[in-house]
Amino acid sequence: MSSRLINWFKFSSPATFYPLAGKIARVSAVIAVLLLAIGLYMSFFVAPTDYKQGEGYRIIFIHVPAAWMSMFIYLVMAFWAGMGLVFNTRLSAMMAQALAPTGAIMTFIALWTGAFWGKPMWGAWWVWDARLTSELILFFLYIGFIALQGAISDARRADRAGAILLLVGVVNIPIIYYSVKWWNTLHQGASVSLKSGSSMSAIMLETMLIMTFAFWAYSIAVALYRVRSIILEREKDARWVSELPEIRS
Amino acid sequence: MKGGIAEFFNMGGYALYVWGSFGVTALLMIVEPLLVHQRRKAMVQRIRRMVRLKSENQT
Amino acid sequence: MFSAFRTIVARDLVLAMRRRSDVLTTLFFFVIVVSLFPLGIGPELDTLRLIAPGVFWVAALLASMLALEKLFFVDFQDGALEQMLLVPQPLSILVLGKVLAHWLITGLPLVLLSPLLGLQYDLSTDTIGVMMLTLLVGTPALSLIGAIGAALTLGLRGGGVLVSLLVLPLYIPILIFGAGAVEAEVSGLGGVGHLSMLGAILLLAVLAAPLATAAALRISAE
């Protein structure tokens, strides 16, 4: 095997990945805090008032990043699930399991901010808009995955069953999205779209991008931090765990 | 946004909605790391006890 | 390979006929759920006519999901499933056979029964015709996708509720196109578009779902 392939798999063993995850988690946590601070400052003080929606539109600066994150995290989980099944590396399944709660929270944030934004703009807490409905279904997919993981006690079976559910889910996401869009346009008289009416000025777009990267860094930090405790849970009898500095001290 | 603090918090009448969504998001993004940290601390203590028990049995 | 498929279907049908009660429970569940709605919403015929497609389809969804549990559980318990895993023929063919048998027992009766219930909702004959057609195309897809959930939650305690959590989100496109087809037909728009989408989903399910179910079975039966 070419040497490049070997060290590619070096980090697939929990023992070598554990310290690496710690370092990356700390770095991305710092980045997350920094970007969040900048993003929040910009979304309140730099971004101009929207001529149509006044101050209410500022919710977009967390609604859209959270919605993107919820979708992106599910795709990353499906990627790790695929890797786990193909290469049989148990760490990939741990990554998918570690990402699930963060993805579910991001989906909940997207739904919550979507409702809080819908109320002033369209007068209803819940609008059966195609994207909000698909977001709700995505939330059910996350809950299904977490419930399945919780219901299976044997870790190996939980990993592989979860992986199959994720792959089936990721195949279904486009189908669900377009069927909901079809359903929405059928029953929706006026086309209610969540995009703010006015076109996005450069500043608004910049703020949203910064907030998106902040959400990225936050998710990476939390997921890696959680994967460390999952590794500890799974490898608690291993010798390398007992020699860890935090265990021995 | 040069107005007074009160005017800032009023958010042009959308106070409930803006602070409702930002507040919940902030709450979740603080609670989640704390829960993960707690989970990890509990796990570390449990392993520490296991290691100590194992070493006591051997001696 | 086809003979293995045939034997599996024949075997499951014979087994099901022996325990006739299982067949009827799904059927009566469908009837009861459909009959509950007028009691809840009120007897006005035009409202009933309006909600009929949605009610029928949601009831069909729930009925097919309830019947999923028995799909693999009996074989899993008495060890027949392990034998099936060792068969030289591809497991997905056997799964397809089992799902077809399961559909013949639980899905088809729903389709045959829907005209009777259609009268309860004062549906016109061609609406009932379209309803039956959509159910005929939709319920096999429900069983196929549901089989994945049944295989994943095999032998788990509280598996029944878990299956619904895993599988319902995946049923949503079928529900949308199924109920939508009937509604479009009734309102004169023509449900051909919905029906073709339903057919597409069925084809995708026939090809892909058994593979996922087979993989899930290998994991669960380990």
mmCIF file of C-alpha atoms in Angstrom, chain A residues 104-232:
data_model
loop_
_atom_site.group_PDB
_atom_site.id
_atom_site.type_symbol
_atom_site.label_atom_id
_atom_site.label_comp_id
_atom_site.label_asym_id
_atom_site.label_seq_id
_atom_site.Cartn_x
_atom_site.Cartn_y
_atom_site.Cartn_z
ATOM 1 C CA ALA A 104 -31.019 18.693 15.921
ATOM 2 C CA ILE A 105 -30.398 21.896 17.895
ATOM 3 C CA MET A 106 -29.547 23.805 14.731
ATOM 4 C CA THR A 107 -32.790 22.575 13.135
ATOM 5 C CA PHE A 108 -34.732 23.609 16.225
ATOM 6 C CA ILE A 109 -33.103 27.050 16.134
ATOM 7 C CA ALA A 110 -34.000 27.374 12.448
ATOM 8 C CA LEU A 111 -37.625 26.425 13.195
ATOM 9 C CA TRP A 112 -37.854 28.676 16.259
ATOM 10 C CA THR A 113 -36.354 31.726 14.559
ATOM 11 C CA GLY A 114 -38.451 30.972 11.451
ATOM 12 C CA ALA A 115 -41.606 31.096 13.552
ATOM 13 C CA PHE A 116 -40.476 34.241 15.423
ATOM 14 C CA TRP A 117 -39.730 35.871 12.095
ATOM 15 C CA GLY A 118 -42.975 34.706 10.494
ATOM 16 C CA LYS A 119 -45.141 36.174 13.242
ATOM 17 C CA PRO A 120 -44.378 39.879 12.597
ATOM 18 C CA MET A 121 -43.988 39.454 8.838
ATOM 19 C CA TRP A 122 -46.981 37.237 8.028
ATOM 20 C CA GLY A 123 -49.004 37.371 11.199
ATOM 21 C CA ALA A 124 -48.747 33.635 11.969
ATOM 22 C CA TRP A 125 -46.342 31.739 14.173
ATOM 23 C CA TRP A 126 -46.283 28.805 11.771
ATOM 24 C CA VAL A 127 -46.417 29.218 8.010
ATOM 25 C CA TRP A 128 -46.669 26.030 5.921
ATOM 26 C CA ASP A 129 -43.929 27.330 3.674
ATOM 27 C CA ALA A 130 -42.064 24.694 1.685
ATOM 28 C CA ARG A 131 -38.722 25.321 3.382
ATOM 29 C CA LEU A 132 -40.077 25.553 6.919
ATOM 30 C CA THR A 133 -42.038 22.325 6.394
ATOM 31 C CA SER A 134 -38.975 20.510 5.033
ATOM 32 C CA GLU A 135 -37.023 21.860 8.009
ATOM 33 C CA LEU A 136 -39.644 20.322 10.310
ATOM 34 C CA ILE A 137 -39.317 16.964 8.535
ATOM 35 C CA LEU A 138 -35.531 17.218 8.792
ATOM 36 C CA PHE A 139 -36.029 17.685 12.543
ATOM 37 C CA PHE A 140 -38.032 14.425 12.617
ATOM 38 C CA LEU A 141 -35.189 12.673 10.771
ATOM 39 C CA TYR A 142 -32.717 13.863 13.414
ATOM 40 C CA ILE A 143 -34.998 12.741 16.243
ATOM 41 C CA GLY A 144 -35.440 9.360 14.523
ATOM 42 C CA PHE A 145 -31.665 8.895 14.299
ATOM 43 C CA ILE A 146 -31.082 9.884 17.925
ATOM 44 C CA ALA A 147 -33.944 7.625 19.078
ATOM 45 C CA LEU A 148 -32.549 4.689 17.100
ATOM 46 C CA GLN A 149 -29.083 5.219 18.560
ATOM 47 C CA GLY A 150 -30.578 5.389 22.031
ATOM 48 C CA ALA A 151 -32.672 2.247 21.593
ATOM 49 C CA ILE A 152 -29.810 -0.044 20.593
ATOM 50 C CA SER A 153 -27.517 -0.933 23.500
ATOM 51 C CA ASP A 154 -24.836 -2.771 21.509
ATOM 52 C CA ALA A 155 -22.544 -0.025 20.172
ATOM 53 C CA ARG A 156 -21.517 -1.856 17.013
ATOM 54 C CA ARG A 157 -25.096 -2.501 15.924
ATOM 55 C CA ALA A 158 -26.134 1.023 16.855
ATOM 56 C CA ASP A 159 -23.396 2.458 14.645
ATOM 57 C CA ARG A 160 -24.250 0.430 11.588
ATOM 58 C CA ALA A 161 -28.043 0.670 11.986
ATOM 59 C CA GLY A 162 -27.693 4.444 12.421
ATOM 60 C CA ALA A 163 -25.502 4.578 9.328
ATOM 61 C CA ILE A 164 -28.127 2.848 7.208
ATOM 62 C CA LEU A 165 -30.862 5.137 8.520
ATOM 63 C CA LEU A 166 -28.730 8.179 7.659
ATOM 64 C CA LEU A 167 -28.013 6.940 4.134
ATOM 65 C CA VAL A 168 -31.695 6.160 3.539
ATOM 66 C CA GLY A 169 -32.546 9.573 4.988
ATOM 67 C CA VAL A 170 -30.072 11.463 2.827
ATOM 68 C CA VAL A 171 -31.477 9.792 -0.305
ATOM 69 C CA ASN A 172 -34.952 10.864 0.769
ATOM 70 C CA ILE A 173 -34.129 14.499 1.552
ATOM 71 C CA PRO A 174 -34.362 15.768 -2.048
ATOM 72 C CA ILE A 175 -37.543 13.725 -2.586
ATOM 73 C CA ILE A 176 -39.092 15.146 0.571
ATOM 74 C CA TYR A 177 -38.007 18.677 -0.312
ATOM 75 C CA TYR A 178 -39.447 18.624 -3.811
ATOM 76 C CA SER A 179 -42.644 16.862 -2.798
ATOM 77 C CA VAL A 180 -43.196 19.482 -0.090
ATOM 78 C CA LYS A 181 -42.390 22.251 -2.594
ATOM 79 C CA TRP A 182 -44.893 20.703 -5.046
ATOM 80 C CA TRP A 183 -47.452 20.401 -2.276
ATOM 81 C CA ASN A 184 -46.804 23.974 -1.171
ATOM 82 C CA THR A 185 -47.123 25.576 -4.589
ATOM 83 C CA LEU A 186 -50.319 23.550 -5.145
ATOM 84 C CA HIS A 187 -52.067 24.770 -2.018
ATOM 85 C CA GLN A 188 -50.418 28.134 -1.650
ATOM 86 C CA GLY A 189 -52.361 30.936 -3.282
ATOM 87 C CA ALA A 190 -49.952 33.858 -2.901
ATOM 88 C CA SER A 191 -46.362 32.672 -3.005
ATOM 89 C CA VAL A 192 -45.099 33.390 0.510
ATOM 90 C CA SER A 193 -41.347 33.261 0.482
ATOM 91 C CA LEU A 194 -39.209 33.609 3.558
ATOM 92 C CA LYS A 195 -36.520 35.559 1.740
ATOM 93 C CA SER A 196 -36.666 39.143 2.910
ATOM 94 C CA GLY A 197 -38.528 41.173 0.313
ATOM 95 C CA SER A 198 -35.685 43.613 -0.320
ATOM 96 C CA SER A 199 -32.607 42.386 -2.125
ATOM 97 C CA MET A 200 -29.695 41.740 0.211
ATOM 98 C CA SER A 201 -27.299 44.666 0.397
ATOM 99 C CA ALA A 202 -23.588 43.808 0.529
ATOM 100 C CA ILE A 203 -23.321 44.520 4.238
ATOM 101 C CA MET A 204 -26.211 42.220 5.083
ATOM 102 C CA LEU A 205 -24.708 39.426 3.008
ATOM 103 C CA GLU A 206 -21.317 39.883 4.663
ATOM 104 C CA THR A 207 -22.877 39.758 8.128
ATOM 105 C CA MET A 208 -24.748 36.606 7.260
ATOM 106 C CA LEU A 209 -21.578 34.962 5.925
ATOM 107 C CA ILE A 210 -19.681 35.836 9.082
ATOM 108 C CA MET A 211 -22.496 34.423 11.193
ATOM 109 C CA THR A 212 -22.501 31.281 9.027
ATOM 110 C CA PHE A 213 -18.781 30.723 9.594
ATOM 111 C CA ALA A 214 -19.337 31.383 13.288
ATOM 112 C CA PHE A 215 -22.014 28.669 13.323
ATOM 113 C CA TRP A 216 -19.616 26.375 11.464
ATOM 114 C CA ALA A 217 -16.854 26.875 14.005
ATOM 115 C CA TYR A 218 -19.330 26.427 16.845
ATOM 116 C CA SER A 219 -20.648 23.130 15.454
ATOM 117 C CA ILE A 220 -17.146 21.791 14.815
ATOM 118 C CA ALA A 221 -16.076 22.679 18.349
ATOM 119 C CA VAL A 222 -19.121 21.138 20.043
ATOM 120 C CA ALA A 223 -19.125 18.020 17.866
ATOM 121 C CA LEU A 224 -15.422 17.316 18.388
ATOM 122 C CA TYR A 225 -15.745 17.987 22.095
ATOM 123 C CA ARG A 226 -18.665 15.526 22.254
ATOM 124 C CA VAL A 227 -16.844 12.921 20.163
ATOM 125 C CA ARG A 228 -14.068 12.965 22.770
ATOM 126 C CA SER A 229 -16.499 11.948 25.497
ATOM 127 C CA ILE A 230 -18.027 9.312 23.193
ATOM 128 C CA ILE A 231 -14.522 7.910 22.617
ATOM 129 C CA LEU A 232 -13.953 7.833 26.365
#
